[in-house]
Amino acid sequence: MPKFVTSAASGFALISITVLSLALSACQAERKVVSTPSSVSSGKSAALQVMEQVAIAAHKCWFAAKDPAFRAYRMANELNSFSGRPRFLLVPAKNYEAKPLLVVQAEGASRRVEYFGPLLDDKLGGRITGDIARWSSGNNACASNA
């Protein structure tokens, strides 16, 4: 024979279930809003947009132009990174799998470009810094060779 719960306990259980249902439906509504696509017209993050701009200029000015200052290096693009941090690397030309000598990256909604690596301590450091600052600001001109 089934036991019946007292009316106070069943009332409390009914209220708890109702509150829990409302809370769950509120969470589900938030998820729908959060999963709405962003309003960026190109569908690209700000980080990817700026890194494409910088990488294209770096390739054009340093490598496609056959700049002798960059002859000892190769560029490895990682712009399609799923980590949300598009970047490119400069590595030794004869050892493509070596530790990067320069990392240039951006992250998230910011157009801020970060760069680091031992190549910045080399004689090219000032030129690299100037080029990246110019390219990330929207000016894709090549500097005179140093």
N, C-alpha and C. Protein backbone atom coordinates (compact mmCIF):
# COMPACT_ATOMS: atom_id res chain seq x y z
N MET A 1 0.84 -1.17 0.00
CA MET A 1 0.00 0.00 0.00
C MET A 1 0.89 1.24 0.00
N PRO A 2 0.66 2.20 -0.92
CA PRO A 2 1.53 3.39 -1.00
C PRO A 2 1.30 4.31 0.19
N LYS A 3 2.40 4.93 0.60
CA LYS A 3 2.31 5.91 1.68
C LYS A 3 2.10 7.28 1.06
N PHE A 4 1.29 8.09 1.66
CA PHE A 4 1.02 9.43 1.18
C PHE A 4 1.80 10.44 2.01
N VAL A 5 2.34 11.42 1.33
CA VAL A 5 3.09 12.48 1.99
C VAL A 5 2.08 13.48 2.54
N THR A 6 2.42 14.06 3.67
CA THR A 6 1.51 15.05 4.26
C THR A 6 1.34 16.21 3.32
N SER A 7 0.28 16.95 3.48
CA SER A 7 -0.03 18.05 2.57
C SER A 7 1.01 19.16 2.62
N ALA A 8 1.63 19.41 3.77
CA ALA A 8 2.67 20.45 3.87
C ALA A 8 3.90 20.03 3.08
N ALA A 9 4.28 18.77 3.19
CA ALA A 9 5.45 18.28 2.47
C ALA A 9 5.19 18.26 0.97
N SER A 10 3.99 17.85 0.58
CA SER A 10 3.70 17.83 -0.85
C SER A 10 3.61 19.23 -1.42
N GLY A 11 3.13 20.17 -0.65
CA GLY A 11 3.09 21.57 -1.09
C GLY A 11 4.49 22.11 -1.30
N PHE A 12 5.39 21.77 -0.36
CA PHE A 12 6.79 22.20 -0.47
C PHE A 12 7.43 21.58 -1.71
N ALA A 13 7.16 20.30 -1.95
CA ALA A 13 7.73 19.61 -3.11
C ALA A 13 7.23 20.24 -4.41
N LEU A 14 5.94 20.58 -4.45
CA LEU A 14 5.37 21.21 -5.64
C LEU A 14 6.00 22.57 -5.91
N ILE A 15 6.20 23.36 -4.85
CA ILE A 15 6.84 24.67 -4.98
C ILE A 15 8.28 24.50 -5.45
N SER A 16 8.99 23.52 -4.89
CA SER A 16 10.39 23.29 -5.28
C SER A 16 10.51 22.91 -6.75
N ILE A 17 9.61 22.05 -7.20
CA ILE A 17 9.64 21.62 -8.60
C ILE A 17 9.34 22.80 -9.51
N THR A 18 8.39 23.65 -9.11
CA THR A 18 8.03 24.82 -9.92
C THR A 18 9.20 25.79 -10.01
N VAL A 19 9.86 26.07 -8.89
CA VAL A 19 11.02 26.98 -8.87
C VAL A 19 12.15 26.40 -9.72
N LEU A 20 12.39 25.10 -9.57
CA LEU A 20 13.44 24.46 -10.35
C LEU A 20 13.14 24.53 -11.85
N SER A 21 11.90 24.31 -12.23
CA SER A 21 11.50 24.39 -13.64
C SER A 21 11.72 25.79 -14.19
N LEU A 22 11.34 26.81 -13.42
CA LEU A 22 11.53 28.20 -13.86
C LEU A 22 13.01 28.52 -14.00
N ALA A 23 13.82 28.06 -13.05
CA ALA A 23 15.26 28.31 -13.11
C ALA A 23 15.88 27.66 -14.34
N LEU A 24 15.48 26.42 -14.62
CA LEU A 24 16.02 25.74 -15.80
C LEU A 24 15.59 26.42 -17.09
N SER A 25 14.36 26.86 -17.16
CA SER A 25 13.91 27.53 -18.39
C SER A 25 14.62 28.86 -18.57
N ALA A 26 14.94 29.54 -17.47
CA ALA A 26 15.69 30.80 -17.56
C ALA A 26 17.10 30.54 -18.09
N CYS A 27 17.74 29.46 -17.64
CA CYS A 27 19.08 29.12 -18.12
C CYS A 27 19.04 28.80 -19.61
N GLN A 28 18.03 28.07 -20.04
CA GLN A 28 17.93 27.72 -21.44
C GLN A 28 17.71 28.96 -22.30
N ALA A 29 16.96 29.93 -21.82
CA ALA A 29 16.76 31.17 -22.57
C ALA A 29 18.08 31.91 -22.71
N GLU A 30 18.90 31.94 -21.66
CA GLU A 30 20.19 32.60 -21.73
C GLU A 30 21.10 31.93 -22.75
N ARG A 31 21.09 30.63 -22.81
CA ARG A 31 21.93 29.92 -23.76
C ARG A 31 21.57 30.28 -25.19
N LYS A 32 20.33 30.44 -25.48
CA LYS A 32 19.93 30.81 -26.84
C LYS A 32 20.47 32.19 -27.20
N VAL A 33 20.44 33.11 -26.27
CA VAL A 33 20.96 34.45 -26.52
C VAL A 33 22.46 34.40 -26.69
N VAL A 34 23.17 33.66 -25.85
CA VAL A 34 24.62 33.57 -25.90
C VAL A 34 25.07 32.93 -27.20
N SER A 35 24.32 31.95 -27.69
CA SER A 35 24.75 31.25 -28.90
C SER A 35 24.40 32.01 -30.18
N THR A 36 23.79 33.17 -30.07
CA THR A 36 23.46 33.97 -31.25
C THR A 36 24.76 34.44 -31.89
N PRO A 37 24.90 34.34 -33.21
CA PRO A 37 26.12 34.78 -33.88
C PRO A 37 26.41 36.25 -33.61
N SER A 38 27.71 36.57 -33.57
CA SER A 38 28.10 37.95 -33.33
C SER A 38 27.72 38.82 -34.51
N SER A 39 27.74 40.12 -34.28
CA SER A 39 27.31 41.05 -35.33
C SER A 39 28.46 41.53 -36.21
N VAL A 40 29.64 40.90 -36.10
CA VAL A 40 30.76 41.27 -36.95
C VAL A 40 30.39 40.90 -38.38
N SER A 41 30.42 41.86 -39.27
CA SER A 41 29.92 41.65 -40.62
C SER A 41 30.71 40.60 -41.39
N SER A 42 32.02 40.50 -41.19
CA SER A 42 32.82 39.54 -41.95
C SER A 42 32.80 38.16 -41.32
N GLY A 43 32.33 38.06 -40.10
CA GLY A 43 32.33 36.78 -39.40
C GLY A 43 33.69 36.47 -38.79
N LYS A 44 34.64 37.37 -38.89
CA LYS A 44 35.97 37.15 -38.35
C LYS A 44 36.13 37.96 -37.07
N SER A 45 36.90 37.43 -36.14
CA SER A 45 37.19 38.17 -34.92
C SER A 45 38.12 39.33 -35.24
N ALA A 46 38.15 40.30 -34.35
CA ALA A 46 39.06 41.44 -34.54
C ALA A 46 40.51 40.96 -34.57
N ALA A 47 40.82 39.95 -33.74
CA ALA A 47 42.18 39.42 -33.71
C ALA A 47 42.56 38.82 -35.06
N LEU A 48 41.66 38.06 -35.65
CA LEU A 48 41.96 37.45 -36.95
C LEU A 48 42.07 38.51 -38.04
N GLN A 49 41.22 39.51 -38.00
CA GLN A 49 41.29 40.57 -39.01
C GLN A 49 42.64 41.28 -38.97
N VAL A 50 43.08 41.67 -37.79
CA VAL A 50 44.35 42.39 -37.69
C VAL A 50 45.53 41.47 -38.02
N MET A 51 45.45 40.20 -37.62
CA MET A 51 46.57 39.30 -37.90
C MET A 51 46.67 38.96 -39.39
N GLU A 52 45.55 38.89 -40.08
CA GLU A 52 45.60 38.69 -41.54
C GLU A 52 46.30 39.87 -42.19
N GLN A 53 45.94 41.06 -41.75
CA GLN A 53 46.54 42.29 -42.29
C GLN A 53 48.05 42.30 -42.05
N VAL A 54 48.48 41.99 -40.83
CA VAL A 54 49.90 42.01 -40.48
C VAL A 54 50.64 40.88 -41.21
N ALA A 55 50.06 39.69 -41.26
CA ALA A 55 50.73 38.56 -41.91
C ALA A 55 50.90 38.79 -43.42
N ILE A 56 49.91 39.35 -44.06
CA ILE A 56 50.00 39.63 -45.49
C ILE A 56 51.12 40.65 -45.75
N ALA A 57 51.16 41.69 -44.93
CA ALA A 57 52.20 42.71 -45.10
C ALA A 57 53.58 42.13 -44.80
N ALA A 58 53.70 41.31 -43.78
CA ALA A 58 55.00 40.70 -43.45
C ALA A 58 55.46 39.80 -44.60
N HIS A 59 54.57 39.02 -45.13
CA HIS A 59 54.95 38.15 -46.25
C HIS A 59 55.38 38.99 -47.45
N LYS A 60 54.58 39.99 -47.77
CA LYS A 60 54.86 40.84 -48.93
C LYS A 60 56.20 41.58 -48.77
N CYS A 61 56.42 42.17 -47.60
CA CYS A 61 57.58 43.04 -47.41
C CYS A 61 58.86 42.29 -47.04
N TRP A 62 58.75 41.20 -46.32
CA TRP A 62 59.94 40.50 -45.86
C TRP A 62 60.33 39.33 -46.77
N PHE A 63 59.33 38.61 -47.28
CA PHE A 63 59.65 37.37 -48.00
C PHE A 63 59.41 37.45 -49.50
N ALA A 64 58.25 37.91 -49.94
CA ALA A 64 57.98 38.01 -51.37
C ALA A 64 58.91 39.02 -52.04
N ALA A 65 59.30 40.04 -51.30
CA ALA A 65 60.22 41.06 -51.82
C ALA A 65 61.68 40.58 -51.78
N LYS A 66 61.90 39.36 -51.24
CA LYS A 66 63.23 38.76 -51.13
C LYS A 66 64.20 39.67 -50.38
N ASP A 67 63.71 40.24 -49.28
CA ASP A 67 64.52 41.10 -48.43
C ASP A 67 65.70 40.29 -47.87
N PRO A 68 66.94 40.70 -48.13
CA PRO A 68 68.09 39.93 -47.66
C PRO A 68 68.16 39.82 -46.13
N ALA A 69 67.59 40.77 -45.41
CA ALA A 69 67.62 40.72 -43.95
C ALA A 69 66.81 39.55 -43.40
N PHE A 70 65.86 39.03 -44.20
CA PHE A 70 65.00 37.94 -43.74
C PHE A 70 65.27 36.63 -44.50
N ARG A 71 66.35 36.58 -45.25
CA ARG A 71 66.67 35.40 -46.04
C ARG A 71 66.89 34.16 -45.17
N ALA A 72 67.37 34.33 -43.97
CA ALA A 72 67.68 33.20 -43.08
C ALA A 72 66.45 32.66 -42.35
N TYR A 73 65.27 33.23 -42.63
CA TYR A 73 64.06 32.85 -41.90
C TYR A 73 62.94 32.42 -42.85
N ARG A 74 62.00 31.70 -42.30
CA ARG A 74 60.78 31.33 -43.01
C ARG A 74 59.60 31.68 -42.13
N MET A 75 58.49 31.94 -42.78
CA MET A 75 57.27 32.32 -42.07
C MET A 75 56.35 31.11 -41.98
N ALA A 76 55.84 30.85 -40.79
CA ALA A 76 54.87 29.77 -40.58
C ALA A 76 53.57 30.41 -40.09
N ASN A 77 52.55 30.38 -40.95
CA ASN A 77 51.25 30.95 -40.59
C ASN A 77 50.45 29.98 -39.74
N GLU A 78 49.85 30.51 -38.71
CA GLU A 78 48.91 29.75 -37.88
C GLU A 78 47.68 30.63 -37.65
N LEU A 79 47.20 31.25 -38.71
CA LEU A 79 46.07 32.17 -38.60
C LEU A 79 44.75 31.44 -38.36
N ASN A 80 44.67 30.18 -38.77
CA ASN A 80 43.43 29.44 -38.60
C ASN A 80 43.38 28.69 -37.27
N SER A 81 44.07 29.20 -36.28
CA SER A 81 44.10 28.58 -34.96
C SER A 81 42.72 28.55 -34.33
N PHE A 82 42.35 27.40 -33.78
CA PHE A 82 41.06 27.28 -33.10
C PHE A 82 41.14 27.74 -31.65
N SER A 83 42.31 28.18 -31.23
CA SER A 83 42.49 28.64 -29.85
C SER A 83 42.02 30.08 -29.67
N GLY A 84 41.64 30.75 -30.76
CA GLY A 84 41.25 32.15 -30.66
C GLY A 84 42.44 33.08 -30.64
N ARG A 85 43.61 32.53 -30.95
CA ARG A 85 44.84 33.32 -30.95
C ARG A 85 45.57 33.13 -32.29
N PRO A 86 45.09 33.80 -33.35
CA PRO A 86 45.79 33.68 -34.63
C PRO A 86 47.19 34.26 -34.53
N ARG A 87 48.13 33.61 -35.22
CA ARG A 87 49.52 34.06 -35.12
C ARG A 87 50.32 33.60 -36.32
N PHE A 88 51.53 34.16 -36.43
CA PHE A 88 52.51 33.61 -37.36
C PHE A 88 53.85 33.60 -36.65
N LEU A 89 54.71 32.74 -37.14
CA LEU A 89 56.03 32.54 -36.53
C LEU A 89 57.10 32.76 -37.58
N LEU A 90 58.25 33.22 -37.13
CA LEU A 90 59.45 33.20 -37.98
C LEU A 90 60.36 32.13 -37.39
N VAL A 91 60.79 31.22 -38.25
CA VAL A 91 61.65 30.11 -37.86
C VAL A 91 62.87 30.11 -38.75
N PRO A 92 63.95 29.42 -38.35
CA PRO A 92 65.12 29.34 -39.22
C PRO A 92 64.76 28.67 -40.54
N ALA A 93 65.28 29.20 -41.63
CA ALA A 93 64.95 28.69 -42.97
C ALA A 93 65.39 27.24 -43.15
N LYS A 94 66.47 26.85 -42.55
CA LYS A 94 66.99 25.50 -42.75
C LYS A 94 66.50 24.52 -41.69
N ASN A 95 65.70 25.00 -40.74
CA ASN A 95 65.18 24.11 -39.69
C ASN A 95 63.76 24.56 -39.34
N TYR A 96 62.83 24.20 -40.21
CA TYR A 96 61.45 24.66 -40.09
C TYR A 96 60.78 24.23 -38.78
N GLU A 97 61.24 23.16 -38.19
CA GLU A 97 60.64 22.67 -36.95
C GLU A 97 61.35 23.17 -35.70
N ALA A 98 62.28 24.08 -35.85
CA ALA A 98 63.01 24.63 -34.71
C ALA A 98 62.12 25.55 -33.88
N LYS A 99 62.61 25.89 -32.72
CA LYS A 99 61.90 26.83 -31.85
C LYS A 99 61.75 28.17 -32.58
N PRO A 100 60.55 28.78 -32.54
CA PRO A 100 60.34 30.06 -33.24
C PRO A 100 61.27 31.15 -32.72
N LEU A 101 61.74 31.97 -33.65
CA LEU A 101 62.58 33.11 -33.29
C LEU A 101 61.75 34.37 -33.10
N LEU A 102 60.52 34.36 -33.64
CA LEU A 102 59.60 35.48 -33.48
C LEU A 102 58.18 34.92 -33.52
N VAL A 103 57.36 35.36 -32.57
CA VAL A 103 55.94 35.01 -32.54
C VAL A 103 55.16 36.31 -32.59
N VAL A 104 54.22 36.41 -33.52
CA VAL A 104 53.38 37.60 -33.66
C VAL A 104 51.94 37.09 -33.57
N GLN A 105 51.17 37.60 -32.58
CA GLN A 105 49.83 37.08 -32.34
C GLN A 105 48.88 38.15 -31.83
N ALA A 106 47.60 37.85 -31.94
CA ALA A 106 46.54 38.68 -31.38
C ALA A 106 45.51 37.74 -30.78
N GLU A 107 44.63 38.27 -29.93
CA GLU A 107 43.67 37.40 -29.26
C GLU A 107 42.34 38.10 -29.04
N GLY A 108 41.27 37.37 -29.28
CA GLY A 108 39.92 37.80 -28.93
C GLY A 108 39.40 38.99 -29.70
N ALA A 109 38.64 39.83 -28.99
CA ALA A 109 37.97 40.97 -29.62
C ALA A 109 38.89 42.17 -29.78
N SER A 110 40.09 42.07 -29.25
CA SER A 110 41.03 43.18 -29.31
C SER A 110 41.81 43.17 -30.62
N ARG A 111 42.17 44.33 -31.10
CA ARG A 111 43.04 44.43 -32.28
C ARG A 111 44.50 44.60 -31.84
N ARG A 112 44.76 44.34 -30.58
CA ARG A 112 46.11 44.49 -30.04
C ARG A 112 46.99 43.32 -30.48
N VAL A 113 48.10 43.62 -31.09
CA VAL A 113 49.03 42.61 -31.57
C VAL A 113 50.20 42.51 -30.58
N GLU A 114 50.52 41.28 -30.20
CA GLU A 114 51.66 41.02 -29.32
C GLU A 114 52.73 40.31 -30.12
N TYR A 115 53.97 40.58 -29.81
CA TYR A 115 55.05 39.88 -30.48
C TYR A 115 56.22 39.73 -29.51
N PHE A 116 56.92 38.61 -29.65
CA PHE A 116 58.02 38.31 -28.75
C PHE A 116 58.92 37.26 -29.39
N GLY A 117 60.12 37.16 -28.87
CA GLY A 117 61.08 36.16 -29.34
C GLY A 117 62.47 36.74 -29.43
N PRO A 118 63.46 35.86 -29.52
CA PRO A 118 64.86 36.30 -29.52
C PRO A 118 65.25 37.16 -30.72
N LEU A 119 64.50 37.11 -31.80
CA LEU A 119 64.83 37.93 -32.97
C LEU A 119 64.69 39.42 -32.67
N LEU A 120 63.89 39.76 -31.67
CA LEU A 120 63.73 41.17 -31.30
C LEU A 120 65.00 41.73 -30.65
N ASP A 121 65.84 40.85 -30.10
CA ASP A 121 67.11 41.30 -29.50
C ASP A 121 68.22 41.39 -30.55
N ASP A 122 67.94 40.99 -31.77
CA ASP A 122 68.88 41.02 -32.89
C ASP A 122 68.87 42.42 -33.51
N LYS A 123 69.74 42.65 -34.48
CA LYS A 123 69.77 43.94 -35.16
C LYS A 123 68.47 44.26 -35.88
N LEU A 124 67.65 43.23 -36.18
CA LEU A 124 66.36 43.44 -36.84
C LEU A 124 65.25 43.86 -35.88
N GLY A 125 65.51 43.82 -34.59
CA GLY A 125 64.47 44.09 -33.58
C GLY A 125 63.75 45.41 -33.77
N GLY A 126 64.48 46.48 -34.00
CA GLY A 126 63.86 47.80 -34.20
C GLY A 126 63.01 47.85 -35.45
N ARG A 127 63.51 47.25 -36.51
CA ARG A 127 62.75 47.23 -37.76
C ARG A 127 61.47 46.41 -37.61
N ILE A 128 61.57 45.25 -36.98
CA ILE A 128 60.39 44.40 -36.77
C ILE A 128 59.35 45.15 -35.96
N THR A 129 59.78 45.80 -34.90
CA THR A 129 58.87 46.56 -34.05
C THR A 129 58.17 47.66 -34.84
N GLY A 130 58.91 48.40 -35.64
CA GLY A 130 58.32 49.47 -36.46
C GLY A 130 57.36 48.94 -37.50
N ASP A 131 57.76 47.84 -38.17
CA ASP A 131 56.90 47.25 -39.20
C ASP A 131 55.58 46.76 -38.61
N ILE A 132 55.66 46.02 -37.52
CA ILE A 132 54.44 45.48 -36.92
C ILE A 132 53.53 46.59 -36.41
N ALA A 133 54.10 47.62 -35.81
CA ALA A 133 53.29 48.75 -35.34
C ALA A 133 52.58 49.42 -36.52
N ARG A 134 53.29 49.62 -37.61
CA ARG A 134 52.72 50.26 -38.80
C ARG A 134 51.62 49.38 -39.40
N TRP A 135 51.90 48.09 -39.58
CA TRP A 135 50.94 47.19 -40.21
C TRP A 135 49.69 46.99 -39.35
N SER A 136 49.86 46.90 -38.04
CA SER A 136 48.68 46.68 -37.18
C SER A 136 47.82 47.93 -37.09
N SER A 137 48.36 49.09 -37.43
CA SER A 137 47.56 50.32 -37.43
C SER A 137 46.80 50.51 -38.75
N GLY A 138 47.05 49.62 -39.72
CA GLY A 138 46.34 49.71 -40.98
C GLY A 138 47.18 50.14 -42.17
N ASN A 139 48.40 50.58 -41.94
CA ASN A 139 49.30 50.99 -43.02
C ASN A 139 50.11 49.77 -43.45
N ASN A 140 49.89 49.27 -44.66
CA ASN A 140 50.58 48.06 -45.09
C ASN A 140 51.83 48.33 -45.93
N ALA A 141 52.34 49.54 -45.87
CA ALA A 141 53.54 49.88 -46.63
C ALA A 141 54.77 49.18 -46.07
N CYS A 142 55.69 48.87 -46.95
CA CYS A 142 56.96 48.27 -46.54
C CYS A 142 57.94 49.40 -46.18
N ALA A 143 58.76 49.17 -45.19
CA ALA A 143 59.79 50.15 -44.81
C ALA A 143 60.98 49.95 -45.71
N SER A 144 61.86 50.93 -45.73
CA SER A 144 63.10 50.74 -46.48
C SER A 144 63.92 49.67 -45.78
N ASN A 145 64.66 48.89 -46.52
CA ASN A 145 65.45 47.81 -45.94
C ASN A 145 66.51 48.37 -45.01
N ALA A 146 66.66 47.71 -43.86
CA ALA A 146 67.64 48.15 -42.87
C ALA A 146 68.98 47.53 -43.15
